[in-house]
Tab-separated table of C-alpha atoms in Angstrom:
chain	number	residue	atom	x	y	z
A	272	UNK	CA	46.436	-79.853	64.101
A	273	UNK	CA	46.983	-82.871	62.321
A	274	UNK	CA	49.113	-82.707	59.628
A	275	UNK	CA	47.689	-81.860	55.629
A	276	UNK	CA	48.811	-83.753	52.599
A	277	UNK	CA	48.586	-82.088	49.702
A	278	UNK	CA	47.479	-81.532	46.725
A	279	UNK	CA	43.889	-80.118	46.197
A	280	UNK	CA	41.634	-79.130	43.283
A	281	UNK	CA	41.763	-75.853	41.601
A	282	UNK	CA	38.491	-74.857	41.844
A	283	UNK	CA	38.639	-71.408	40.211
A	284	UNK	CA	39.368	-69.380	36.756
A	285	UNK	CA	41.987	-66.774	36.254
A	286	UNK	CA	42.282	-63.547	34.914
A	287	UNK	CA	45.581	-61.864	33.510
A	288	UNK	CA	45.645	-58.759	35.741
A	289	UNK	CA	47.681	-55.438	35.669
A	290	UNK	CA	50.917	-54.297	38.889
A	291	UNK	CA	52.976	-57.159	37.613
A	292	UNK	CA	56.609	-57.181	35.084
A	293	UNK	CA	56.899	-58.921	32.120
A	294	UNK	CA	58.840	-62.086	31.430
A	295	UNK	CA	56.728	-64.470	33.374
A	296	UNK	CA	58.810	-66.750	35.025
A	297	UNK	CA	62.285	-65.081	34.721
A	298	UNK	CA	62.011	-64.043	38.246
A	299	UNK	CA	62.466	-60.252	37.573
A	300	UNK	CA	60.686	-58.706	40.506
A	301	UNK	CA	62.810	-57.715	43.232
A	302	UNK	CA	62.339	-59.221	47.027
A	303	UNK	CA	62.757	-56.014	48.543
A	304	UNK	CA	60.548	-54.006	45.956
A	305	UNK	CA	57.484	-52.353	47.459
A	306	UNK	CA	54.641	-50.371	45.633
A	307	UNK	CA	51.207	-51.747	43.984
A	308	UNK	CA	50.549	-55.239	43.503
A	309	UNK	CA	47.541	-57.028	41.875
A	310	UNK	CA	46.142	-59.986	43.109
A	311	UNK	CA	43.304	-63.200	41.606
A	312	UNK	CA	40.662	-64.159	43.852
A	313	UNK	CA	38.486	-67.460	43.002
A	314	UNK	CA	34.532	-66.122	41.955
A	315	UNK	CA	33.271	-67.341	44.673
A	316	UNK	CA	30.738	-64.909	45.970
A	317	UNK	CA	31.881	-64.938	49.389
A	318	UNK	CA	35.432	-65.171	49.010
A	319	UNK	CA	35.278	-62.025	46.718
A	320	UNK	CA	33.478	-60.084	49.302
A	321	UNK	CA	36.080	-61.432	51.985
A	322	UNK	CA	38.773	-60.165	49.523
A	323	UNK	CA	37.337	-57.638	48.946
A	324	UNK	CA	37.180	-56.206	52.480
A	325	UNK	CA	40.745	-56.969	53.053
A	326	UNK	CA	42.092	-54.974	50.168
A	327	UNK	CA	39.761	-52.172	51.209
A	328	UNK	CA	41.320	-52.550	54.937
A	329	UNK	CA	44.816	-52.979	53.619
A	330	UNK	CA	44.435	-50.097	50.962
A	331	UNK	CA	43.601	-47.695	53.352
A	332	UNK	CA	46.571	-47.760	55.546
A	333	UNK	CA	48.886	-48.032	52.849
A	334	UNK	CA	48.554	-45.530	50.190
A	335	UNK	CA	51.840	-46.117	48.297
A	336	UNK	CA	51.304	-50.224	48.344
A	337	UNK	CA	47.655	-50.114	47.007
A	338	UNK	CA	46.443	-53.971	46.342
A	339	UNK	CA	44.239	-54.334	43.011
A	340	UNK	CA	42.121	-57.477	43.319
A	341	UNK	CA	40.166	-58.940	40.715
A	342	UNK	CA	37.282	-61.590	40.643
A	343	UNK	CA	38.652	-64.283	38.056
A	344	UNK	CA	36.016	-64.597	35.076
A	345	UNK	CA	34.125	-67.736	34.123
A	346	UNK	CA	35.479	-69.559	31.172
A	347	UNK	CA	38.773	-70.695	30.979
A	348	UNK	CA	40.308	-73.282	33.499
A	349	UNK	CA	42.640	-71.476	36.114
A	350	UNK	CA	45.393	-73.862	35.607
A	351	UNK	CA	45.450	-72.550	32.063
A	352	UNK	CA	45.340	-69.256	32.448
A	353	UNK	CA	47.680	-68.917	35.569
A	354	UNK	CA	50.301	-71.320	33.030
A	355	UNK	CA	49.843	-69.228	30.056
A	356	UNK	CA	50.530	-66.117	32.482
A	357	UNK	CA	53.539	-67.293	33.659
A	358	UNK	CA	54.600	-67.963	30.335
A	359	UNK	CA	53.595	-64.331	29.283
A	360	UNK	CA	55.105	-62.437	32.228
A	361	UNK	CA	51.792	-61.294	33.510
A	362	UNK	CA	51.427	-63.404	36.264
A	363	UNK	CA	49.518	-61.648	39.263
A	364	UNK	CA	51.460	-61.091	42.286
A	365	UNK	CA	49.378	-63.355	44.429
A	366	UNK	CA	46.891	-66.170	43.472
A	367	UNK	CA	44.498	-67.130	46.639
A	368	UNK	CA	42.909	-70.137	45.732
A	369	UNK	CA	45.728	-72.542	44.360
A	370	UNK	CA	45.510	-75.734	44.275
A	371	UNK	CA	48.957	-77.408	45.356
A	372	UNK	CA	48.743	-80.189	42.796
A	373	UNK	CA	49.653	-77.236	40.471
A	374	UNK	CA	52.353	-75.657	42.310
A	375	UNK	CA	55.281	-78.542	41.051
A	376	UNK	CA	54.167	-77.420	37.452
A	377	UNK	CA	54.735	-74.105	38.297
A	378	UNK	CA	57.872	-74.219	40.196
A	379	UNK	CA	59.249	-76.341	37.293
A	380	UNK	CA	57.771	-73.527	34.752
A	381	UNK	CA	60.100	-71.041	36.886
A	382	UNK	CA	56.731	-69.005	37.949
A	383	UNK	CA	57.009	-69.198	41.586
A	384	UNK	CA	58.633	-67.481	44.619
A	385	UNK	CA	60.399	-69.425	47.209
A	386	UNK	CA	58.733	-68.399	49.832
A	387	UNK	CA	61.165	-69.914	52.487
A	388	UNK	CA	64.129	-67.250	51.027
A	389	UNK	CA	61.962	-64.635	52.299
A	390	UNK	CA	63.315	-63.405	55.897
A	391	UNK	CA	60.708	-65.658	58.386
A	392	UNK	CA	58.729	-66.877	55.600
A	393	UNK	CA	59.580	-70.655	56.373
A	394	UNK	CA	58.411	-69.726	60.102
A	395	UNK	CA	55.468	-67.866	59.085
A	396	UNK	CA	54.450	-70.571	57.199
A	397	UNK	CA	54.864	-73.062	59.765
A	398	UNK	CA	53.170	-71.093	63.098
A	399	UNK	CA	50.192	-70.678	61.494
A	400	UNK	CA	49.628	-74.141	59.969
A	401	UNK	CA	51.336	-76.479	62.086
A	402	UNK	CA	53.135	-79.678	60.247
A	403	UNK	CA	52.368	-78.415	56.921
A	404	UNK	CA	56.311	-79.805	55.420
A	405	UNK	CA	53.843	-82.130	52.672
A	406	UNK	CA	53.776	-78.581	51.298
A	407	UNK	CA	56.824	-78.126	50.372
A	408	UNK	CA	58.520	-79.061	47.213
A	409	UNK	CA	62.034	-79.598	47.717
A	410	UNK	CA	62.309	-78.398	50.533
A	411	UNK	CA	61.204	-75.004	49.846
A	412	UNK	CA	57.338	-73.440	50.214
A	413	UNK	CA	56.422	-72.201	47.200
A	414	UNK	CA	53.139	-72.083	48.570
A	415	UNK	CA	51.047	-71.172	52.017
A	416	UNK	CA	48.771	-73.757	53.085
A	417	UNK	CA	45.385	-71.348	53.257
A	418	UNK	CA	41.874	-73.070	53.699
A	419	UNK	CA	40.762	-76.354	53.779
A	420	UNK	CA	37.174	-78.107	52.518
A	421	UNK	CA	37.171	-81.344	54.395
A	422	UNK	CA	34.762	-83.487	52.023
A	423	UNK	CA	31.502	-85.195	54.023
A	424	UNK	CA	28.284	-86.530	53.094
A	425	UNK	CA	25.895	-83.805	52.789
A	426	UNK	CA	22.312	-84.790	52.944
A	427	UNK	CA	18.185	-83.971	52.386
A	428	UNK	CA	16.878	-84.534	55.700
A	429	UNK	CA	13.642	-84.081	54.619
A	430	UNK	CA	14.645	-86.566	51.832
A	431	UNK	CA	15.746	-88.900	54.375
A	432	UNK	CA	13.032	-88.611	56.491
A	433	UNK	CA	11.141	-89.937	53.773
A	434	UNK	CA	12.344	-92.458	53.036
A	435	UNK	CA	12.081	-93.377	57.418
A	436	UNK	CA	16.222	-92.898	57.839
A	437	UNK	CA	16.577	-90.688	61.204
A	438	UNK	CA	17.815	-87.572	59.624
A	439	UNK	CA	19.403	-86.730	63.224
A	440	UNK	CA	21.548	-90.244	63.711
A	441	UNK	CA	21.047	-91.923	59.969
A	442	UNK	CA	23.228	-94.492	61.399
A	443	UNK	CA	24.932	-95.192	58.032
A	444	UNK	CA	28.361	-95.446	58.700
A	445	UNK	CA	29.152	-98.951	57.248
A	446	UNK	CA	29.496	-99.768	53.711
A	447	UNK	CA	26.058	-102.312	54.247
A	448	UNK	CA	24.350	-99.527	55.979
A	449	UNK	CA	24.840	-97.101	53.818
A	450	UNK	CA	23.844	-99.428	50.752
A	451	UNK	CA	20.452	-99.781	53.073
A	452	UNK	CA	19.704	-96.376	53.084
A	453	UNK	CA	20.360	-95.964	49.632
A	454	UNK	CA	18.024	-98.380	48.538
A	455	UNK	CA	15.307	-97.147	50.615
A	456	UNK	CA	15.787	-93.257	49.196
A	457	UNK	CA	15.288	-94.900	45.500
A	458	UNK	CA	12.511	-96.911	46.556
A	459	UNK	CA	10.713	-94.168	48.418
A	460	UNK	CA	10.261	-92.561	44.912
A	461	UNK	CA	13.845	-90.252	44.453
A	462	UNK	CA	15.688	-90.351	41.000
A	463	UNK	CA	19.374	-91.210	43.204
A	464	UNK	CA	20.986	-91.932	46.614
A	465	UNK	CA	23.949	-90.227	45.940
A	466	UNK	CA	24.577	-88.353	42.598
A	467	UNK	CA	28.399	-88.183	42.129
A	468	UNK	CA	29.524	-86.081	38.917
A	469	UNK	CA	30.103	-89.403	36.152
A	470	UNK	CA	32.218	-86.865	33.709
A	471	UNK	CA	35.747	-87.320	33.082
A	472	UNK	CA	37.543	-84.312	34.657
A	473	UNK	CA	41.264	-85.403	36.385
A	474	UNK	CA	39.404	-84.021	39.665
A	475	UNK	CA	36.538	-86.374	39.765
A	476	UNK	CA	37.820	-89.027	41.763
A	477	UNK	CA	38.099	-86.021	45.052
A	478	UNK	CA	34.431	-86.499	45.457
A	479	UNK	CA	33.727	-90.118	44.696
A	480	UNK	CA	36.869	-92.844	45.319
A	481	UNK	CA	39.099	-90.682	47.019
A	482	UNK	CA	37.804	-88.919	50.067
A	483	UNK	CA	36.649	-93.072	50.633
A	484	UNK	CA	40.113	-94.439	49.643
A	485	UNK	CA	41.466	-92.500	52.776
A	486	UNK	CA	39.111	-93.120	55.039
A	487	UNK	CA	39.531	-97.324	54.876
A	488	UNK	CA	42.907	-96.729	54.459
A	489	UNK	CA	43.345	-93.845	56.941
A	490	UNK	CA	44.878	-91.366	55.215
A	491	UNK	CA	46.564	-93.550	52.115
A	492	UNK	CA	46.969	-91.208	49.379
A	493	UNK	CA	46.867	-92.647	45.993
A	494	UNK	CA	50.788	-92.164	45.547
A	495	UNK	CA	53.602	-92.859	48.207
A	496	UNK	CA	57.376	-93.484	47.558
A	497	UNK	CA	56.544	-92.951	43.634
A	498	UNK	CA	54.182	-96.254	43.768
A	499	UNK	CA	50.774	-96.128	43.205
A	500	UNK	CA	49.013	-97.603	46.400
A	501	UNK	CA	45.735	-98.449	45.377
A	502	UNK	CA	45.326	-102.050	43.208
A	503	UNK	CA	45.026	-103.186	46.847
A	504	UNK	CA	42.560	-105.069	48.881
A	505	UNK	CA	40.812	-101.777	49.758
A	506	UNK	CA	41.057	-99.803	46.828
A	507	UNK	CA	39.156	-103.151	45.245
A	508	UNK	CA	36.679	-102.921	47.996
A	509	UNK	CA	36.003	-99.055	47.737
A	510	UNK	CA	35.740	-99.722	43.662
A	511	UNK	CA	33.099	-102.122	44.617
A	512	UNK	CA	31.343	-100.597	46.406
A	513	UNK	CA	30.730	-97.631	44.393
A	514	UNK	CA	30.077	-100.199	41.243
A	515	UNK	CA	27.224	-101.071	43.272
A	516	UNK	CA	25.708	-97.544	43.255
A	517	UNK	CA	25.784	-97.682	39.229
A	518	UNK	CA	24.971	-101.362	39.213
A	519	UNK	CA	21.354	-100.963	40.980
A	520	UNK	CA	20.413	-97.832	39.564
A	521	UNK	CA	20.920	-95.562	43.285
A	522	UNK	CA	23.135	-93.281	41.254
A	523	UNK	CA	23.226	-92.370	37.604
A	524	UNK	CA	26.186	-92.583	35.317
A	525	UNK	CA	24.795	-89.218	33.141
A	526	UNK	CA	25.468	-85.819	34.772
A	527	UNK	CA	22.766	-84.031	36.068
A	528	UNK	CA	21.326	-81.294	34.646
A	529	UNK	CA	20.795	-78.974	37.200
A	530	UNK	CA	21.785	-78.771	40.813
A	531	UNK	CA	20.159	-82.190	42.203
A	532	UNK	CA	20.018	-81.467	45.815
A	533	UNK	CA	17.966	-78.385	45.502
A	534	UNK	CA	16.271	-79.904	42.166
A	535	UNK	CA	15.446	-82.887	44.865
A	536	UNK	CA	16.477	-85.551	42.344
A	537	UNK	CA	19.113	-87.110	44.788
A	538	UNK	CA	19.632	-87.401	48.707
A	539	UNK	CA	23.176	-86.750	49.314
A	540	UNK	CA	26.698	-85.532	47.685
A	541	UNK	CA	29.849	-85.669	49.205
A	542	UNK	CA	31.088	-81.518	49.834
A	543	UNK	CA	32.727	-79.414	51.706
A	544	UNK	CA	31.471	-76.968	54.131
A	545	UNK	CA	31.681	-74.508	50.766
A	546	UNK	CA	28.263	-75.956	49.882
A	547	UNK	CA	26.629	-75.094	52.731
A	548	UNK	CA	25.453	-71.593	51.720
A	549	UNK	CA	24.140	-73.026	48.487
A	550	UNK	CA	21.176	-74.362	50.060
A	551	UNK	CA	20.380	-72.114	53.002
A	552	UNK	CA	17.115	-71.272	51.726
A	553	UNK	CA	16.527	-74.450	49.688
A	554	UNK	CA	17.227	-77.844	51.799
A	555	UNK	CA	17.488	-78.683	55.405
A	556	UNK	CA	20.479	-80.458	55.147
A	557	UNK	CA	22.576	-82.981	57.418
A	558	UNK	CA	26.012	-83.896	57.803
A	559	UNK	CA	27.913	-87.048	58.178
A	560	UNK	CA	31.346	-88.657	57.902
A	561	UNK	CA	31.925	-90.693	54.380
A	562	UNK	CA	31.079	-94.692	55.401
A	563	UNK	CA	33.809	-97.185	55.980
A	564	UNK	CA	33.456	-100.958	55.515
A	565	UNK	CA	33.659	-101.374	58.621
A	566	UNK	CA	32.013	-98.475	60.310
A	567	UNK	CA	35.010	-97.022	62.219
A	568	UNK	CA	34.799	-94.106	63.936
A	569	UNK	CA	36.508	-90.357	63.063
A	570	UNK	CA	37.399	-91.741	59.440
A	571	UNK	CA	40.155	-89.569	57.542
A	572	UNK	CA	38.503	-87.347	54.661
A	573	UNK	CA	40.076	-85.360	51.422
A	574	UNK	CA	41.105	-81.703	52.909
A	575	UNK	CA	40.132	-80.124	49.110
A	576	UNK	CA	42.795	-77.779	50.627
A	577	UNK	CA	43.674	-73.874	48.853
A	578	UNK	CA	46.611	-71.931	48.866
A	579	UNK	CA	48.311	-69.101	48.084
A	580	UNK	CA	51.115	-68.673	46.140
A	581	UNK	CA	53.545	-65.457	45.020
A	582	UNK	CA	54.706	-65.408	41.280
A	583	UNK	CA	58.287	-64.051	40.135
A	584	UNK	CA	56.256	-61.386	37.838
A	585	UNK	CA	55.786	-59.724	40.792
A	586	UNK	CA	57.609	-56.583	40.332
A	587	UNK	CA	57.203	-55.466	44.294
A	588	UNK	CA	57.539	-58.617	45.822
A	589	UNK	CA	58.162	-57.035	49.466
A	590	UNK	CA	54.549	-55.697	49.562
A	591	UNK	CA	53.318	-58.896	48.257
A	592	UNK	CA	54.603	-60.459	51.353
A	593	UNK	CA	53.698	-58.754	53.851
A	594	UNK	CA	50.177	-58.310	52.403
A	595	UNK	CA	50.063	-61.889	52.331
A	596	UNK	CA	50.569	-62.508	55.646
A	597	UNK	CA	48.091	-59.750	56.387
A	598	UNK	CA	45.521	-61.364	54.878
A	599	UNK	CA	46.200	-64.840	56.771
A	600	UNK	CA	46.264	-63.191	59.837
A	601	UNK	CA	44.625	-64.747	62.642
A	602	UNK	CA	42.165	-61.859	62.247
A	603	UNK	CA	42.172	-62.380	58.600
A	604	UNK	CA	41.531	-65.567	58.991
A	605	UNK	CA	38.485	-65.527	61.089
A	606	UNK	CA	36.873	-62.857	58.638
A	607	UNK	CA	37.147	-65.597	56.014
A	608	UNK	CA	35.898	-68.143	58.502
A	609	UNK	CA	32.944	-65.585	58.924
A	610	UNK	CA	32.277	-64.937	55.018
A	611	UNK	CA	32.933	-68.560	53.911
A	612	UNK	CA	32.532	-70.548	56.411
A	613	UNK	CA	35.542	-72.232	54.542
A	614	UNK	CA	38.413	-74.057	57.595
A	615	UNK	CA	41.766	-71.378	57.922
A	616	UNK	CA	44.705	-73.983	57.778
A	617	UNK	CA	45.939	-72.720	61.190
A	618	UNK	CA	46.710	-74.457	64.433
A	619	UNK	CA	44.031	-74.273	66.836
A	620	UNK	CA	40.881	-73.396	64.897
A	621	UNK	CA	38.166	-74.324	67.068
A	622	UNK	CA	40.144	-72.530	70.196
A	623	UNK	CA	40.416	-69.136	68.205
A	624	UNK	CA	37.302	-68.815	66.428
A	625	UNK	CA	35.332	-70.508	69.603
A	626	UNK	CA	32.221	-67.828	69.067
A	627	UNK	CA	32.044	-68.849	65.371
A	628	UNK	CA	31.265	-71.943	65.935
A	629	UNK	CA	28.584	-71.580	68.718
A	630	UNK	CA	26.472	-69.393	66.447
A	631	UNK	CA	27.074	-71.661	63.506
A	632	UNK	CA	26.457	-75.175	64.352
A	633	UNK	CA	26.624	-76.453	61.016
A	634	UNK	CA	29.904	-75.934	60.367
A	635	UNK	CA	30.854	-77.290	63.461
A	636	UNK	CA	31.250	-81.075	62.196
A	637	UNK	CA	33.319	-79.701	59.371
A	638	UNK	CA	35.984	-78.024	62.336
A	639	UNK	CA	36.258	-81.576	63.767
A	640	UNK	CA	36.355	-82.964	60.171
A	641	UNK	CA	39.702	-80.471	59.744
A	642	UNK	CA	41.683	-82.617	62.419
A	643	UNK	CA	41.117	-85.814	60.509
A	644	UNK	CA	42.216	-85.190	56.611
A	645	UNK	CA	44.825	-85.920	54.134
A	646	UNK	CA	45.159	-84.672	50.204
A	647	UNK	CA	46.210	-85.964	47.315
A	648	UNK	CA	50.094	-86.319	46.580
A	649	UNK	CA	52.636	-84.570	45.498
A	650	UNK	CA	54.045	-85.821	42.592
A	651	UNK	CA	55.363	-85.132	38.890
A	652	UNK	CA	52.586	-85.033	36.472
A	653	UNK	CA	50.088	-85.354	39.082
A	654	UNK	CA	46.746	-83.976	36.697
A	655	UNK	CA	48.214	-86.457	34.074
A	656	UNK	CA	48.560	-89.534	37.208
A	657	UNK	CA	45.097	-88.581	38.270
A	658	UNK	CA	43.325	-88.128	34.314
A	659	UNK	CA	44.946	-92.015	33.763
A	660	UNK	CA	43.587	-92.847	36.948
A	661	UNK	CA	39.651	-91.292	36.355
A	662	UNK	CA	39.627	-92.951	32.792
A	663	UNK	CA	40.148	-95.707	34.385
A	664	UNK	CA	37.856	-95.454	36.948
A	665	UNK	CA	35.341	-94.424	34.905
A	666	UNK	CA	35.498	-97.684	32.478
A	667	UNK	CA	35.320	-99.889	35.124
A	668	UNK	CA	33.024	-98.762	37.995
A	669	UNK	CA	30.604	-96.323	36.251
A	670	UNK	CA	29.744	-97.849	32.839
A	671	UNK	CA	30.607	-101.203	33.536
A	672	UNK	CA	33.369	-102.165	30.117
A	673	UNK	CA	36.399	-103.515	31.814
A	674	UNK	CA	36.712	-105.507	35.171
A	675	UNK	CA	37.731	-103.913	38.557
A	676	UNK	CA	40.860	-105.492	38.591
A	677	UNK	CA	41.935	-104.469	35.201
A	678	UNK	CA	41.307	-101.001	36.118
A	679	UNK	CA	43.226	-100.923	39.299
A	680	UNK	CA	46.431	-102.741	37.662
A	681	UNK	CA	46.087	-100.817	34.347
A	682	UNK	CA	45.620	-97.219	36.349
A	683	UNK	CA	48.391	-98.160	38.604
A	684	UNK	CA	51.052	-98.837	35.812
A	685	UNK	CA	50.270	-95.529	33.762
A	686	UNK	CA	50.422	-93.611	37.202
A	687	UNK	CA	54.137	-95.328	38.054
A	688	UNK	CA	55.589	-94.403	34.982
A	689	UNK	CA	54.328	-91.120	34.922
A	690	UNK	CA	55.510	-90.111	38.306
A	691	UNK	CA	59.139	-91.994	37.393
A	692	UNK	CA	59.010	-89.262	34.563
């Protein structure tokens, strides 16, 4: 299994639950303590019914370690609630969903178990996911490497039909052959090509510039050896060639107002294999690697990679553990294969889940996807490096009021000194 970089999106809300101590990060719950825990799942409807079913499974052979879980509510951010948790002491015991560019925060904030000074949890960690050390922070796993999303081009075949683009071989793998098809959706009557979200979120650039960036870079992420890697040759040409999107109209710079694919207002988005449920009954829809300039085959993606992490509120820490790896089991893992059809981060995915796959031949692009990924970095301030990095971004390539090149060297200076913070 080729090796994950992190750090991915957080992607869900949180809710302050009940089974955990007060005083936040202090690190009061014991290692060895067993007894009830509570855990956060993200709202997704499938991942709630997949947690759902493990608690129930767990739960019933262990009556005096009963797991609470609880669907996290719409509204606030889950960065901000899982921060202003740890700060309160009411942390759950386990978060399923993380995203690792929040995990240095956290282990800074003192809200985080080391999960290597558990007995075997370095090895646990490591025989199910493979090379998975870019998930470690000092050293140390304060996290589990979970699920990953690799990020594709999803597409209307119908749409592309259309607009006379062979929805089974659209043969747009090139930067010039994908700007071909794109003109021919717009002129065949649809609002856009390829509707990335223009607002101003740090996460933004995961499903625009990014999942790109790495694949004409293979596997570049925007920071390495605390310098900012893109005001390069290719970050210039990726910039460029998503200017041209906004420049000729093929996608808008307002957000849309509903969801475009099934509204059939554009042809294509770049998503995971999370998506694919959305539009079972709505859209027939393709998949197909993000284009390179050059056309080169299996190009590296963004994972949009999960974890799990255990906070020091945690009064029974011991149960926490164990029901952690219980619910990454290889079993585990397969029933959230099943109910998601979201990637386990574990070695040999395609091997174990073999029968999966057969039935659900969408998702099987996605599996070979999983072999070919990378993240983002980790680094100090990383949602402040990658907010300097979208406003940036955003001036430049989507509404058009500074040049390319002043965007790359400006974005690239803010994001040094930050991460030399």
């Amino acid at each position: 299994m080729k090796k994950f970089r992190a750090i991915a999106l957080i992607g869900a809300t949180a809710l302050v639950a009940t089974g955990c101590s007060a005083g936040g990060g202090a690190g009061e719950g014991s290692a060895d303590g067993t007894g009830p825990i509570s855990i956060w799942l993200s709202n997704n409807e499938q991942e709630v019914a997949w947690g759902t079913a493990v608690v129930e499974a767990w739960n019933a052979e262990h009556p005096d370690e009963q797991v609470k879980a609880q669907e996290i509510p719409a509204g606030s951010s889950s960065e901000e609630a899982i921060t202003a948790a740890i700060t309160a002491g009411t942390a759950p015991c386990l978060v399923y969903n993380v995203a690792p560019a929040a995990v240095s925060g956290w282990v800074k904030q003192g809200g985080l178990v080391d999960l290597s000074a558990i007995d075997g949890g370095a090895d646990y960690i490591t025989d199910r996911g493979g090379d998975v050390d870019a998930y470690a922070s000092d050293g140390s796993f304060y996290q589990l490497p979970w699920k990953s999303n690799p990020v594709m081009v999803m597409y209307n075949k119908a749409v592309f039909e259309a607009a006379s683009i062979d929805p089974e071989d659209p043969q747009m793998n090139t930067y010039d052959s994908f700007l071909e098809g794109s003109r021919a959706i717009v002129d065949s009557g649809v609002q856009s090509a390829i509707w990335p979200a223009p607002t101003s979120e740090f996460y933004q650039p995961w499903f625009d510039f990014y999942p790109l960036y790495l694949a004409e870079t293979d596997g570049t992420m925007l920071v390495e050896d605390g310098k900012a890697t893109f005001d390069s040759d290719a970050g210039r040409t990726v910039s460029e060639f998503w200017k041209t999107f906004y420049d000729e109209k093929l996608s808008p710079n307002e957000a849309s107002t509903d969801d475009a694919m099934s509204a059939g207002t554009t042809a294509m988005q770049l998503a995971g294999p999370w998506a694919i449920p959305s539009y079972a009954d709505t859209v027939d829809v393709g998949f197909m690697p993000v284009p390179t300039s050059d056309g080169r085959e299996n190009p590296t993606t963004f994972a949009d990679s999960k974890s799990v992490s255990m906070f020091t509120a945690c009064e029974n820490q011991g149960t926490a553990w164990e029901f952690l790896k219980f619910s990454t089991s290889e079993e585990s893992d397969g029933q959230l294969l099943e109910a998601t059809g979201q990637m386990p981060m574990r070695t040999g995915l395609t091997d174990a889940y073999g029968d999966y796959f057969a039935a659900n031949p969408n998702y099987v692009a996605f599996a070979e996807q999983a072999e070919k990924t990378a993240d983002v970095p980790s680094i100090p301030n990383s949602v402040e490096a990658w907010q300097a990095f979208r406003d940036e971004y955003s001036s430049a390539v989507i509404f058009d009021k500074e040049s390319i090149d002043d965007f790359l060297g400006n974005a690239a200076t803010k994001i040094d000194e930050l991460v030399a913070e």
